[in-house]
Amino acid sequence: MKAYALLIRRYTDEFQEAAWHSSHSFDTLESSYNAKIDRIQQRLYREYGLDTSTFIALKEQAMTF
């Protein structure tokens, strides 16, 4: 789970950095970020049966790394 949390953190940091420095549309950046996060959530559901509330907790935990 820690590897997934670190991946979430990486994607979040990349999104925030790109939103700050990029001239691209914020909506485009946000949709790309959401697609990556949704893919992780679906993988965790398939592999571990992780429900939505547990995934939200994992996302919050990821911000502490």
mmCIF file of C-alpha atoms in Angstrom:
data_model
loop_
_atom_site.group_PDB
_atom_site.id
_atom_site.type_symbol
_atom_site.label_atom_id
_atom_site.label_comp_id
_atom_site.label_asym_id
_atom_site.label_seq_id
_atom_site.Cartn_x
_atom_site.Cartn_y
_atom_site.Cartn_z
ATOM 1 C CA MET A 1 0.000 0.000 0.000
ATOM 2 C CA LYS A 2 2.866 2.355 0.700
ATOM 3 C CA ALA A 3 3.956 2.137 -2.935
ATOM 4 C CA TYR A 4 0.477 3.182 -4.069
ATOM 5 C CA ALA A 5 0.415 6.017 -1.535
ATOM 6 C CA LEU A 6 3.767 7.257 -2.819
ATOM 7 C CA LEU A 7 2.482 7.063 -6.393
ATOM 8 C CA ILE A 8 -0.581 9.114 -5.420
ATOM 9 C CA ARG A 9 1.725 11.649 -3.766
ATOM 10 C CA ARG A 10 3.900 11.821 -6.882
ATOM 11 C CA TYR A 11 0.905 12.402 -9.156
ATOM 12 C CA THR A 12 -0.442 15.063 -6.789
ATOM 13 C CA ASP A 13 2.890 16.866 -6.666
ATOM 14 C CA GLU A 14 3.207 16.719 -10.455
ATOM 15 C CA PHE A 15 -0.306 18.109 -10.864
ATOM 16 C CA GLN A 16 0.311 20.971 -8.446
ATOM 17 C CA GLU A 17 3.654 21.827 -10.033
ATOM 18 C CA ALA A 18 2.189 21.752 -13.548
ATOM 19 C CA ALA A 19 -0.809 23.835 -12.513
ATOM 20 C CA TRP A 20 1.503 26.428 -11.022
ATOM 21 C CA HIS A 21 3.965 26.714 -13.918
ATOM 22 C CA SER A 22 2.038 25.549 -16.951
ATOM 23 C CA SER A 23 0.296 27.559 -19.606
ATOM 24 C CA HIS A 24 -1.962 24.565 -20.354
ATOM 25 C CA SER A 25 -5.598 24.639 -19.439
ATOM 26 C CA PHE A 26 -6.235 23.825 -15.794
ATOM 27 C CA ASP A 27 -9.142 21.595 -16.850
ATOM 28 C CA THR A 28 -6.823 19.526 -19.036
ATOM 29 C CA LEU A 29 -4.317 19.108 -16.208
ATOM 30 C CA GLU A 30 -7.068 18.233 -13.759
ATOM 31 C CA SER A 31 -8.653 15.641 -16.038
ATOM 32 C CA SER A 32 -5.258 14.001 -16.578
ATOM 33 C CA TYR A 33 -4.643 13.914 -12.815
ATOM 34 C CA ASN A 34 -8.110 12.494 -12.133
ATOM 35 C CA ALA A 35 -7.608 9.775 -14.756
ATOM 36 C CA LYS A 36 -4.359 8.689 -13.094
ATOM 37 C CA ILE A 37 -5.930 8.643 -9.627
ATOM 38 C CA ASP A 38 -9.009 6.771 -10.891
ATOM 39 C CA ARG A 39 -6.749 4.158 -12.481
ATOM 40 C CA ILE A 40 -5.006 3.603 -9.125
ATOM 41 C CA GLN A 41 -8.344 3.364 -7.333
ATOM 42 C CA GLN A 42 -9.650 0.800 -9.812
ATOM 43 C CA ARG A 43 -6.471 -1.263 -9.527
ATOM 44 C CA LEU A 44 -6.667 -1.267 -5.732
ATOM 45 C CA TYR A 45 -10.329 -2.283 -5.893
ATOM 46 C CA ARG A 46 -9.520 -5.166 -8.254
ATOM 47 C CA GLU A 47 -6.466 -6.400 -6.383
ATOM 48 C CA TYR A 48 -7.455 -5.769 -2.767
ATOM 49 C CA GLY A 49 -11.169 -4.970 -2.723
ATOM 50 C CA LEU A 50 -10.428 -1.475 -1.426
ATOM 51 C CA ASP A 51 -13.611 0.574 -1.032
ATOM 52 C CA THR A 52 -13.970 4.286 -1.691
ATOM 53 C CA SER A 53 -13.706 5.449 1.917
ATOM 54 C CA THR A 54 -10.513 3.455 2.434
ATOM 55 C CA PHE A 55 -9.081 4.884 -0.784
ATOM 56 C CA ILE A 56 -9.841 8.414 0.413
ATOM 57 C CA ALA A 57 -8.030 7.616 3.652
ATOM 58 C CA LEU A 58 -5.066 6.338 1.607
ATOM 59 C CA LYS A 59 -5.021 9.587 -0.388
ATOM 60 C CA GLU A 60 -4.979 11.596 2.838
ATOM 61 C CA GLN A 61 -2.198 9.393 4.213
ATOM 62 C CA ALA A 62 -0.219 9.930 1.010
ATOM 63 C CA MET A 63 -0.050 13.648 1.711
ATOM 64 C CA THR A 64 1.928 12.961 4.898
ATOM 65 C CA PHE A 65 4.821 11.302 3.035
#
